PDB file of C-alpha atoms in Angstrom:
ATOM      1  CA  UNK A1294     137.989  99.893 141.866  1.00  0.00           C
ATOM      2  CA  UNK A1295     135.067  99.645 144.531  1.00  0.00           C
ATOM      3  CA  UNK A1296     131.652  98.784 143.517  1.00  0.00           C
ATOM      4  CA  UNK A1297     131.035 102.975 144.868  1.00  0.00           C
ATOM      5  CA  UNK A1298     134.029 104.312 142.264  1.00  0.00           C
ATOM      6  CA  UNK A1299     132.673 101.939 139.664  1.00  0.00           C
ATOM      7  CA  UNK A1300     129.008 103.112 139.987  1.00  0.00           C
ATOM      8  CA  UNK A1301     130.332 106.863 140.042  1.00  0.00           C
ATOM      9  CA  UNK A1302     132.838 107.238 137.985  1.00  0.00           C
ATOM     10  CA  UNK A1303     133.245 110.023 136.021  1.00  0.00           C
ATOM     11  CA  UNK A1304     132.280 110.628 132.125  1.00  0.00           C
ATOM     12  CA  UNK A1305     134.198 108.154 129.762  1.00  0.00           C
ATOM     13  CA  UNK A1306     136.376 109.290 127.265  1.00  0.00           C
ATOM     14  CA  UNK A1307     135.618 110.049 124.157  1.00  0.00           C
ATOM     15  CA  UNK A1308     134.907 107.070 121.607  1.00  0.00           C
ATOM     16  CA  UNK A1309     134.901 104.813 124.970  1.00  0.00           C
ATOM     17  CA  UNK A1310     131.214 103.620 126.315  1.00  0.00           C
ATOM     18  CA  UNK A1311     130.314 104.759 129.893  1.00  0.00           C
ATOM     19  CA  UNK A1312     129.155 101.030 130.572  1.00  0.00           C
ATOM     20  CA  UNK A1313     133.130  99.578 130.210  1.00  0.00           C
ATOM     21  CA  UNK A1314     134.882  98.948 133.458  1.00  0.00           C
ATOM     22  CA  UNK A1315     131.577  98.130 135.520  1.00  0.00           C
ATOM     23  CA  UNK A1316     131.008  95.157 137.440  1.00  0.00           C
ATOM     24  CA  UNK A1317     128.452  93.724 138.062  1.00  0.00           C
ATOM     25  CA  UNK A1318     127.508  95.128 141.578  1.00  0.00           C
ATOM     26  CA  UNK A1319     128.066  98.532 139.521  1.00  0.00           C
ATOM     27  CA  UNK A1320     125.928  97.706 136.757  1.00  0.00           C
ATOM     28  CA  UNK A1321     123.405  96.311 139.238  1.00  0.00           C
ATOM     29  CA  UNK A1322     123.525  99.391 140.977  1.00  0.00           C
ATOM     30  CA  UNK A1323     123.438 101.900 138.071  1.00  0.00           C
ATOM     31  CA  UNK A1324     119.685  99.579 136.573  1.00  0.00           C
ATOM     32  CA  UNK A1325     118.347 100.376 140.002  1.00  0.00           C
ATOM     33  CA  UNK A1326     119.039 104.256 139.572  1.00  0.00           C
ATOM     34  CA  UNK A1327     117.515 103.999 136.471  1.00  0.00           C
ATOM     35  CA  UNK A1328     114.270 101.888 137.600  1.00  0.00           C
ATOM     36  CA  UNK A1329     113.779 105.061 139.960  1.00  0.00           C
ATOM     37  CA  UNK A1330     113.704 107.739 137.272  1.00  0.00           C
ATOM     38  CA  UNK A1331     111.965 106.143 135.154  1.00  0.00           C
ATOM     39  CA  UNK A1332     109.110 105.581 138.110  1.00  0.00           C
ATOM     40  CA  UNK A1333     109.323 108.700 138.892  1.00  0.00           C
ATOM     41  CA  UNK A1334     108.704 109.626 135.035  1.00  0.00           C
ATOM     42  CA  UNK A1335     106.156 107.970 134.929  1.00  0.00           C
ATOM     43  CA  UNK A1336     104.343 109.047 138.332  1.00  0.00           C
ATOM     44  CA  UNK A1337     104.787 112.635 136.779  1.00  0.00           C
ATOM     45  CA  UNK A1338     103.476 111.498 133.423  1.00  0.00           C
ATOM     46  CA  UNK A1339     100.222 109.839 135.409  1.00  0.00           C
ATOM     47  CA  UNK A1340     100.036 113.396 136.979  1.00  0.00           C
ATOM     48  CA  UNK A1341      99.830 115.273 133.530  1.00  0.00           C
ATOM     49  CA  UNK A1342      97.246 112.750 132.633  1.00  0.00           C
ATOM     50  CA  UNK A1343      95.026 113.669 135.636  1.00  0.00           C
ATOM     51  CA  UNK A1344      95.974 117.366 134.853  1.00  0.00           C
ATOM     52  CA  UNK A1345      94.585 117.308 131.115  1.00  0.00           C
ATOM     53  CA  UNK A1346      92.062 114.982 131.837  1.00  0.00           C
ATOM     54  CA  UNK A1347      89.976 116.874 134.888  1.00  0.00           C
ATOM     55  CA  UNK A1348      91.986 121.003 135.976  1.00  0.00           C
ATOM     56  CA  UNK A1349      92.336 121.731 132.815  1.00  0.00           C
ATOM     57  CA  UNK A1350      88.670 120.903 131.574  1.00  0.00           C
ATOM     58  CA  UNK A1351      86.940 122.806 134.820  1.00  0.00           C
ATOM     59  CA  UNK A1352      87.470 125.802 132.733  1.00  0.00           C
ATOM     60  CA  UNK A1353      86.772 125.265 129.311  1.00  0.00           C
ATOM     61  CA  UNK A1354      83.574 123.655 131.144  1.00  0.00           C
ATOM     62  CA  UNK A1355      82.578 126.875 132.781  1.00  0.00           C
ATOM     63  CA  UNK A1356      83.285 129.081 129.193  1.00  0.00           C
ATOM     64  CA  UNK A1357      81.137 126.318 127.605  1.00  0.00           C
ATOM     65  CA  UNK A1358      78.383 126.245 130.161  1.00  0.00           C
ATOM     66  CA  UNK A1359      78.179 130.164 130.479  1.00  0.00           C
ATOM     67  CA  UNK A1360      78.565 131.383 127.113  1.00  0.00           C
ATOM     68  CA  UNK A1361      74.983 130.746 126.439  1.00  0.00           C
ATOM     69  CA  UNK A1362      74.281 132.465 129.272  1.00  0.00           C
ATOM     70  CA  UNK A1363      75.727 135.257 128.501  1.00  0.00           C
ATOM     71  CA  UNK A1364      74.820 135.128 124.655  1.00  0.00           C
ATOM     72  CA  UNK A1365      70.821 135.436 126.514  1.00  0.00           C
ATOM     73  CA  UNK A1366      71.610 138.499 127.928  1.00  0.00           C
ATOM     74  CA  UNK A1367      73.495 140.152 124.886  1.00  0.00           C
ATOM     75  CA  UNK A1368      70.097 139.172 122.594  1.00  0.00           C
ATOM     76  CA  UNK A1369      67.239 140.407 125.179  1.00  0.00           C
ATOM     77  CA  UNK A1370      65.715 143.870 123.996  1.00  0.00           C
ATOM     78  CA  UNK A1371      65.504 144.709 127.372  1.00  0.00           C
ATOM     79  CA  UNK A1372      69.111 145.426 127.568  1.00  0.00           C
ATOM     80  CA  UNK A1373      69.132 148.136 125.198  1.00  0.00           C
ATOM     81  CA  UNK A1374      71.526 147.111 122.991  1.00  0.00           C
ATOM     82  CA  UNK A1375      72.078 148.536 119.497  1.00  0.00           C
ATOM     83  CA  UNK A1376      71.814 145.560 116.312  1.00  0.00           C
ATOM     84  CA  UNK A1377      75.270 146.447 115.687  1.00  0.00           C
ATOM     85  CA  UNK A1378      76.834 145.943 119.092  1.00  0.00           C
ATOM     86  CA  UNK A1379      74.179 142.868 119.782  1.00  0.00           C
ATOM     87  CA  UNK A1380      75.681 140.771 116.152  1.00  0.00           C
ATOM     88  CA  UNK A1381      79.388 141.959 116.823  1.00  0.00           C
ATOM     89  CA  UNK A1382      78.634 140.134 120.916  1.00  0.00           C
ATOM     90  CA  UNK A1383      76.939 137.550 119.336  1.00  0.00           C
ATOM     91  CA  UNK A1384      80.105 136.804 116.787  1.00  0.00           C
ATOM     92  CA  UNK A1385      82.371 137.125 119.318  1.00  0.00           C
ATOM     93  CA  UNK A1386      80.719 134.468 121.846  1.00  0.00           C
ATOM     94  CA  UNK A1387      80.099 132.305 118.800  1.00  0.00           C
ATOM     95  CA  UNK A1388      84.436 131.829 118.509  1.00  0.00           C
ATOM     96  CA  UNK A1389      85.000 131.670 121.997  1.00  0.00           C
ATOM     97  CA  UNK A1390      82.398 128.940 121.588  1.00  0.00           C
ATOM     98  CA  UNK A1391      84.047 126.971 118.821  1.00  0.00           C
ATOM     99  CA  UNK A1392      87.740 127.814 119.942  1.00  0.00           C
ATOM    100  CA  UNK A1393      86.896 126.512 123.838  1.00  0.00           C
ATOM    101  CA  UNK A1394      85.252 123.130 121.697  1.00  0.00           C
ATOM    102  CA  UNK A1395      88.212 122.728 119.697  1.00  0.00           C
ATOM    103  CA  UNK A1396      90.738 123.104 123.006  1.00  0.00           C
ATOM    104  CA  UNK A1397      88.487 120.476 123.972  1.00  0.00           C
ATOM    105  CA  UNK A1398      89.337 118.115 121.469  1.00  0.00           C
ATOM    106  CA  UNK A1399      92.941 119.072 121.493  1.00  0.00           C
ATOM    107  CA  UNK A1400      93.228 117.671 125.423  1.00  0.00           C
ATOM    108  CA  UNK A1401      91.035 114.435 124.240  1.00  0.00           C
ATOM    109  CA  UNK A1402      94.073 114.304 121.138  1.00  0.00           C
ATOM    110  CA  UNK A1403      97.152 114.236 123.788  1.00  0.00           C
ATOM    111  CA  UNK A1404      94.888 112.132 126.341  1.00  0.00           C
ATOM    112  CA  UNK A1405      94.931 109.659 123.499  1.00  0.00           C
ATOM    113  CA  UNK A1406      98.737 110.209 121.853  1.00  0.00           C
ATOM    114  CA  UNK A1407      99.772 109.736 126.201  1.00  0.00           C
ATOM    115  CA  UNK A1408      97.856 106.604 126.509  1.00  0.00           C
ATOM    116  CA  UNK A1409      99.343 105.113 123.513  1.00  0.00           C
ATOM    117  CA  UNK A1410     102.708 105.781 124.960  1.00  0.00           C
ATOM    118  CA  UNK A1411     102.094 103.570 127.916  1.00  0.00           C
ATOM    119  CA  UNK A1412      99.584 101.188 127.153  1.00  0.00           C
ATOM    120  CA  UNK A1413     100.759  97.799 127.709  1.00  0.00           C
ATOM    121  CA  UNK A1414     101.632  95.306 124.762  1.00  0.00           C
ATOM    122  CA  UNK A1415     100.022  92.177 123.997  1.00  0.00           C
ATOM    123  CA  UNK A1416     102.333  90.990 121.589  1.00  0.00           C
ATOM    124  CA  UNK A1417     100.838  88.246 118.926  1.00  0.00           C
ATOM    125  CA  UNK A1418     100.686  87.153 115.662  1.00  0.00           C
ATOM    126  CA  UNK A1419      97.977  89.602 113.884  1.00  0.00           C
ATOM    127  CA  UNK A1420      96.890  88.714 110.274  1.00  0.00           C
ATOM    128  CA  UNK A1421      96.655  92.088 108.613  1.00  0.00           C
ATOM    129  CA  UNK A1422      94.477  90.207 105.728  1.00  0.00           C
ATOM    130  CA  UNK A1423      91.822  89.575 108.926  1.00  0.00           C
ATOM    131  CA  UNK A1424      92.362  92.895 110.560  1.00  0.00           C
ATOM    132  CA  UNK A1425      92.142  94.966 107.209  1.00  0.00           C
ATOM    133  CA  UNK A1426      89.206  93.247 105.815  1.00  0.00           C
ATOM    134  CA  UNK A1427      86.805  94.213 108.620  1.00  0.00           C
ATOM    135  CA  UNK A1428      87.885  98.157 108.722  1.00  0.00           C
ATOM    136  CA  UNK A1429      86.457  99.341 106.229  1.00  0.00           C
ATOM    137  CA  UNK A1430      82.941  98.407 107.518  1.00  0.00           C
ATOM    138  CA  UNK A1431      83.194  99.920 110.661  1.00  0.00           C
ATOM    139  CA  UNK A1432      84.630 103.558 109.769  1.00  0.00           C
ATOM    140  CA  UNK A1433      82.181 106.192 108.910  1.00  0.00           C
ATOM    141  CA  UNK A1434      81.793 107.316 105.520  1.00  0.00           C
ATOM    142  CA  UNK A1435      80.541 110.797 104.900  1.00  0.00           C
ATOM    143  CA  UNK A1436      78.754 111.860 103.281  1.00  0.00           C
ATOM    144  CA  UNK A1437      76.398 108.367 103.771  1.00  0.00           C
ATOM    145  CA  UNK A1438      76.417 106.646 100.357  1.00  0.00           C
ATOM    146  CA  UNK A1439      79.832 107.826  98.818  1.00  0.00           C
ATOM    147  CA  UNK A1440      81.231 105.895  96.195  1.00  0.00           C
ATOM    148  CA  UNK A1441      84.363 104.604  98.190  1.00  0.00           C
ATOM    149  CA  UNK A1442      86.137 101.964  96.311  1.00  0.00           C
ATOM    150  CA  UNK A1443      88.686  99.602  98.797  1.00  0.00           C
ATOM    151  CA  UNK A1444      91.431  97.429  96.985  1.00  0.00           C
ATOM    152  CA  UNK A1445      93.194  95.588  99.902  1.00  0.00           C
ATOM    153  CA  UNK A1446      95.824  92.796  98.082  1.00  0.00           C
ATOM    154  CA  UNK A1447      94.559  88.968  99.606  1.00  0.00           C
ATOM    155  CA  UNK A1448      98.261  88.081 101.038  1.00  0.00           C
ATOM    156  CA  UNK A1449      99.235  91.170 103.259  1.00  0.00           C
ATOM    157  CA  UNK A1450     101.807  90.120 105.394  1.00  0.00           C
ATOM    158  CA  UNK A1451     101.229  88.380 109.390  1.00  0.00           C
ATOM    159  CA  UNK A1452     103.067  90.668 111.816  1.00  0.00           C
ATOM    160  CA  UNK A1453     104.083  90.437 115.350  1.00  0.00           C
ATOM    161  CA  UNK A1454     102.150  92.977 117.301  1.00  0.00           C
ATOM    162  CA  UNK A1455      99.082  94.446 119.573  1.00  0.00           C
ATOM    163  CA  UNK A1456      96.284  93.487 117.349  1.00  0.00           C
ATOM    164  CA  UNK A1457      93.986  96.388 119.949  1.00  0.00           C
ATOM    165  CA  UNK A1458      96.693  99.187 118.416  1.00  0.00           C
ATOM    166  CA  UNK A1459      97.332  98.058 115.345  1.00  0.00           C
ATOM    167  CA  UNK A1460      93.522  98.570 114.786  1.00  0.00           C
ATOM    168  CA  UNK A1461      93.596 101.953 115.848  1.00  0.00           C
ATOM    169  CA  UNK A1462      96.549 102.645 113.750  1.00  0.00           C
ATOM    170  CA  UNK A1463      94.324 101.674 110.370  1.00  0.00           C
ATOM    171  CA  UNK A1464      91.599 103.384 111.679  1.00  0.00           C
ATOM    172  CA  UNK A1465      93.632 106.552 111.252  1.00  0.00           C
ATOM    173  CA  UNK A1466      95.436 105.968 108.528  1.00  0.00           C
ATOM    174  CA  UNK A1467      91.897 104.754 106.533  1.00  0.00           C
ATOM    175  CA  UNK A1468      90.102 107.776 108.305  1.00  0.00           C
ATOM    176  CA  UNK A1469      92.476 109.927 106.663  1.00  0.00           C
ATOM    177  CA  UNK A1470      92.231 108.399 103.133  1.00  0.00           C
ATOM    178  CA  UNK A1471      88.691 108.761 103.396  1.00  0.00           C
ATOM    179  CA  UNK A1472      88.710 112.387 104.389  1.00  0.00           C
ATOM    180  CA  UNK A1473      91.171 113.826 101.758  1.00  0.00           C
ATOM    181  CA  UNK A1474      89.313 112.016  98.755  1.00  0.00           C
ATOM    182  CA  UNK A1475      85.944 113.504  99.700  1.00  0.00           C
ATOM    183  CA  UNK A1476      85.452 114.882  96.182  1.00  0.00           C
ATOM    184  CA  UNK A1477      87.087 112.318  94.151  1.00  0.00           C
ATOM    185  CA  UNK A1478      84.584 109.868  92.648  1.00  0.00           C
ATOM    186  CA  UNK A1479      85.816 107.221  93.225  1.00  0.00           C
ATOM    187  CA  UNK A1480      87.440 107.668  96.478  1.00  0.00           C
ATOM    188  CA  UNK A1481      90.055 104.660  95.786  1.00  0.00           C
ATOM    189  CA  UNK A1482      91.751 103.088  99.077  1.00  0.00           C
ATOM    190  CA  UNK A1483      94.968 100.829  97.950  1.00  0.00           C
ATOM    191  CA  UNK A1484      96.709  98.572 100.514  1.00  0.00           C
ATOM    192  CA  UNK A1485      99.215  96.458  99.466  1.00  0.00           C
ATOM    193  CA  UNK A1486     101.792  94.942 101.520  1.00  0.00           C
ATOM    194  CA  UNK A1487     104.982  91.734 101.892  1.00  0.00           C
ATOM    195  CA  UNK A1488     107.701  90.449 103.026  1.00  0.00           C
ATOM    196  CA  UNK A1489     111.169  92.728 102.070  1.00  0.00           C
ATOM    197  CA  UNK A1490     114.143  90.933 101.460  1.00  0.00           C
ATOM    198  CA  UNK A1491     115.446  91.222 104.829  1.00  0.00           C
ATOM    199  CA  UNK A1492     112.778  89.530 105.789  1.00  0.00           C
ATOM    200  CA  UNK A1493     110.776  92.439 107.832  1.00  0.00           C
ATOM    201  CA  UNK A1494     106.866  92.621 106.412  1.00  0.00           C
ATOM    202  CA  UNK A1495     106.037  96.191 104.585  1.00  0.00           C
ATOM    203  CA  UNK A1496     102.884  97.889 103.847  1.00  0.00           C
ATOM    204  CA  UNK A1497     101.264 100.658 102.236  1.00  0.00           C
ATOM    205  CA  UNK A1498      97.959 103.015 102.030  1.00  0.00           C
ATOM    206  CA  UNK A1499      97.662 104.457  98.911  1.00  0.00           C
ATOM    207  CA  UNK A1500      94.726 107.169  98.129  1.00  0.00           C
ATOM    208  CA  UNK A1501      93.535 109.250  95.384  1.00  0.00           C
ATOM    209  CA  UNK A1502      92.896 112.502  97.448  1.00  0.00           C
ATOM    210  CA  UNK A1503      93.956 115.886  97.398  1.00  0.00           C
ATOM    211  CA  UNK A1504      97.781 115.248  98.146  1.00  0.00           C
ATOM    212  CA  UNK A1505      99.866 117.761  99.532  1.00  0.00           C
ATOM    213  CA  UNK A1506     103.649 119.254  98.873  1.00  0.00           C
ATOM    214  CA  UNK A1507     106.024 116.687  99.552  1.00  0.00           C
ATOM    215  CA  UNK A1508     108.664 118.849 101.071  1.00  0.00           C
ATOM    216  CA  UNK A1509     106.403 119.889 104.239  1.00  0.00           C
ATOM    217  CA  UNK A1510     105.786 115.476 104.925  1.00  0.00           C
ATOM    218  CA  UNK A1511     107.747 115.848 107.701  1.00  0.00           C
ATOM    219  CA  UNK A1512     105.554 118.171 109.492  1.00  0.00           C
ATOM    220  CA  UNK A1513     102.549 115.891 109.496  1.00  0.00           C
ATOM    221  CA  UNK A1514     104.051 113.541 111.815  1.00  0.00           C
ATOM    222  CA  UNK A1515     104.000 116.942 114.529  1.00  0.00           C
ATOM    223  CA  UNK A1516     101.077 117.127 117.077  1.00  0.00           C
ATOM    224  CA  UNK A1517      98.693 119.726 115.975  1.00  0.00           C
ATOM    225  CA  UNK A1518     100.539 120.099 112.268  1.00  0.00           C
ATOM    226  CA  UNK A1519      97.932 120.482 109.208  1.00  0.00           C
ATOM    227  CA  UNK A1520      98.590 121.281 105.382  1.00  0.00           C
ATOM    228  CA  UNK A1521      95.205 122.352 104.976  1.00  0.00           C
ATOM    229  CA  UNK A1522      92.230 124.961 106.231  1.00  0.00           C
ATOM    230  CA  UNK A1523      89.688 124.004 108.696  1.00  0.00           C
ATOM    231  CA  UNK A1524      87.167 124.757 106.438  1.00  0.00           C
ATOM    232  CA  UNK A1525      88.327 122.354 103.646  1.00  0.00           C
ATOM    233  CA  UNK A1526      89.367 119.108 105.807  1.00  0.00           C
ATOM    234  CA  UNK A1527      88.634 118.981 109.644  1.00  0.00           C
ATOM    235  CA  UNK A1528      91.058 117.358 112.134  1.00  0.00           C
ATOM    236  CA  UNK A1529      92.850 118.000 115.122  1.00  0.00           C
ATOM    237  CA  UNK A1530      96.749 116.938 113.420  1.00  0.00           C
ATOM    238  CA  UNK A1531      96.988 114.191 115.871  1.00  0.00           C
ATOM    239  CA  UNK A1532      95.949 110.858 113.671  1.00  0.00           C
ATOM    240  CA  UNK A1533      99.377 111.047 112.263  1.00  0.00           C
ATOM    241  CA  UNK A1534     100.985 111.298 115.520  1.00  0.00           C
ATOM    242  CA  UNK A1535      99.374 108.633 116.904  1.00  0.00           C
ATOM    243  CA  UNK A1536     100.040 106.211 114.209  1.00  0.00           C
ATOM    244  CA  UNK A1537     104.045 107.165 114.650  1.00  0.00           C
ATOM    245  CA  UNK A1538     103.892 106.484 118.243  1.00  0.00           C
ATOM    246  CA  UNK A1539     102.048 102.769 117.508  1.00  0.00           C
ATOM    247  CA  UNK A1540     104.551 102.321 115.265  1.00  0.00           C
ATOM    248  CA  UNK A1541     107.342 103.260 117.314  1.00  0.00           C
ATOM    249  CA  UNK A1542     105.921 101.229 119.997  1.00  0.00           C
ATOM    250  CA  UNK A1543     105.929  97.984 117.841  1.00  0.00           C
ATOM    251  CA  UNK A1544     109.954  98.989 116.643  1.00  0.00           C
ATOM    252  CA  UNK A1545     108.967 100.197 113.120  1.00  0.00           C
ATOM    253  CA  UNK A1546     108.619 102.975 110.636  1.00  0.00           C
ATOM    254  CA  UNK A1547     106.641 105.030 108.979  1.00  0.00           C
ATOM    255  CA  UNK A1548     106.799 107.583 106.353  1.00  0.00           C
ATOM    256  CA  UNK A1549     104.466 109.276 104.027  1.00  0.00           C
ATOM    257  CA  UNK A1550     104.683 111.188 100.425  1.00  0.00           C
ATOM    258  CA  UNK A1551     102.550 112.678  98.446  1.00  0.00           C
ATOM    259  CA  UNK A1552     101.594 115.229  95.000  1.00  0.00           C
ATOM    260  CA  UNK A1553      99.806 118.331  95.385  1.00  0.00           C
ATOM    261  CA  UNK A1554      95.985 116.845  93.677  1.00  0.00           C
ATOM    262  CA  UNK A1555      97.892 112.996  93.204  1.00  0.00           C
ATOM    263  CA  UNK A1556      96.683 111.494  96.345  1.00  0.00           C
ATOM    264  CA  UNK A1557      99.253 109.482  99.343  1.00  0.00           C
ATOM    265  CA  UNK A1558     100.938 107.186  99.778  1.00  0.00           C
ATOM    266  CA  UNK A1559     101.918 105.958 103.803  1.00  0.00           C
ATOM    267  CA  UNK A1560     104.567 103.463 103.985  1.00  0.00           C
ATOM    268  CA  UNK A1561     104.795 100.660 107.460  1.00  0.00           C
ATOM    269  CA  UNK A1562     107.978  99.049 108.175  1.00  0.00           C
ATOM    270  CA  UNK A1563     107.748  96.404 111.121  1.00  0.00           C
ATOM    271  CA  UNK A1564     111.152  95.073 112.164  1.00  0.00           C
ATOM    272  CA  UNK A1565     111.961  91.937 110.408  1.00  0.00           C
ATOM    273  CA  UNK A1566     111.170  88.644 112.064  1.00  0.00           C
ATOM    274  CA  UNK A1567     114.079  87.218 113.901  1.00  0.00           C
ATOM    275  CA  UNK A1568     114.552  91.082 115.438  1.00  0.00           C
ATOM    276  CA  UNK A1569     114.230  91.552 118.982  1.00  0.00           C
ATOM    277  CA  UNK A1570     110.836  93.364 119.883  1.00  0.00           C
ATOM    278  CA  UNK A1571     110.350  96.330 122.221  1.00  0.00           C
ATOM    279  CA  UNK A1572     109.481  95.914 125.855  1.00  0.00           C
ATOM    280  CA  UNK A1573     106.115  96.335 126.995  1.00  0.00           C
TER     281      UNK A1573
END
């Protein structure tokens, strides 16, 4: 078979993989196809970035920038218009206000879930002991002065990783504790963490929040996907997301359960040790 058959041949058979019966000129041939879609993946990728990032804000700029404007208008006696019709404008430019804000903040959510995907990896040894004990002092606590009480076990497990996003993935996951026990008093925070038996380190963020039903966890991992009101917890639904795709980025797991009122629990699963790590 010539290196042009073997790069071109037709679908394998069933059971059979489409790799067998390549040389390597064919195999050579095939990586190189591949190197080209996945550049041009990513030069369209780069090109949604630039979309989000500047076209699509020019307009939620202008409804920003203008509503106030027009809000001016609606409240000056010398238009003439009735109360009624003047709070009913009012209301209305007041949502368009808060829904262009929130848009907003949904473009700055997939901005950040899209540079996750392709920021590079530094890959190192990152004590989670080190990493973990300095969080807590850097994320906000609202209201100022809340009776937060942090139990982080002294022998959580050293991981292979990007120290840069496996910050960001606590930050999330200890933002998130920290919002759904506003009301609890204490708010506890429980990490705890080892080494499984196949030797790949495990961790887990436990909380005494509000909880939610376990049979919509799934969900949560979904851009945009909440369990509860605006007015109750704020969020986007994109921490969640973005701790998946960190995970999935350093070849591990994540899952999360919970009781309506009992609080979560999130569970990490690195690969184990001698297990080959993702590419960059």
């Amino acid at each position: 078979m010539t290196e042009e058959r073997a790069a071109t041949a037709g679908p394998p058979e069933p059971g059979r993989s489409p790799y067998d019966g390549l040389n390597a000129p064919a195999l050579r041939a095939l990586l190189a196809e591949r190197d080209r879609a996945l550049a041009g993946m990513a030069a369209a990728h780069d090109e949604f970035l630039h979309a989000v990032s500047h076209d699509l804000r020019a307009p939620l700029r202008h409804i920003v920038s203008f509503g106030p404007l027009v809000r001016e208008l609606v409240e000056d006696d010398a238009q003439g218009l009735p109360a009624g019709a003047r709070e009913e404008a009012c209301s209305f430019l007041g949502t368009m206000d808060q829904a262009s804000r929130r848009m907003g903040r949904m473009l700055d959510g997939l901005l950040a879930l899209s540079r996750i995907g392709r920021a590079p990896l530094h890959w190192a040894p990152v004590d989670l002991n080190e990493l973990l004990g300095r969080l807590p002092s850097t994320i906000a606590v609202e209201p100022p002065g809340r009776d937060v009480e942090w139990r982080i076990a002294p022998s959580l497990p050293t991981v292979v990783g990007d120290a840069a996003l496996l910050g960001q993935l606590f930050a999330e996951l200890l933002g998130n504790a920290l919002k759904f026990t506003r009301g609890r008093t204490p708010a506890i925070v429980e990490i705890d963490g080892g080494i499984a038996e196949d030797g790949a380190p495990r961790l887990t963020v436990r909380d005494n929040g509000t909880g939610f039903d376990p049979a919509r966890a799934g969900m949560l991992f979904g851009v945009f996907q909440r369990l509860h009101r605006d007015a109750d917890f704020d969020g986007m639904g994109v921490g969640l997301a973005k701790a998946r795709a960190i995970m999935q980025r350093h070849g591990g797991r994540i899952g999360i359960d919970a009781l309506p009122g009992e609080g979560c629990t999130v569970v990490l699963a690195w690969p184990s040790a001698g297990a080959r790590m993702p590419g960059p």
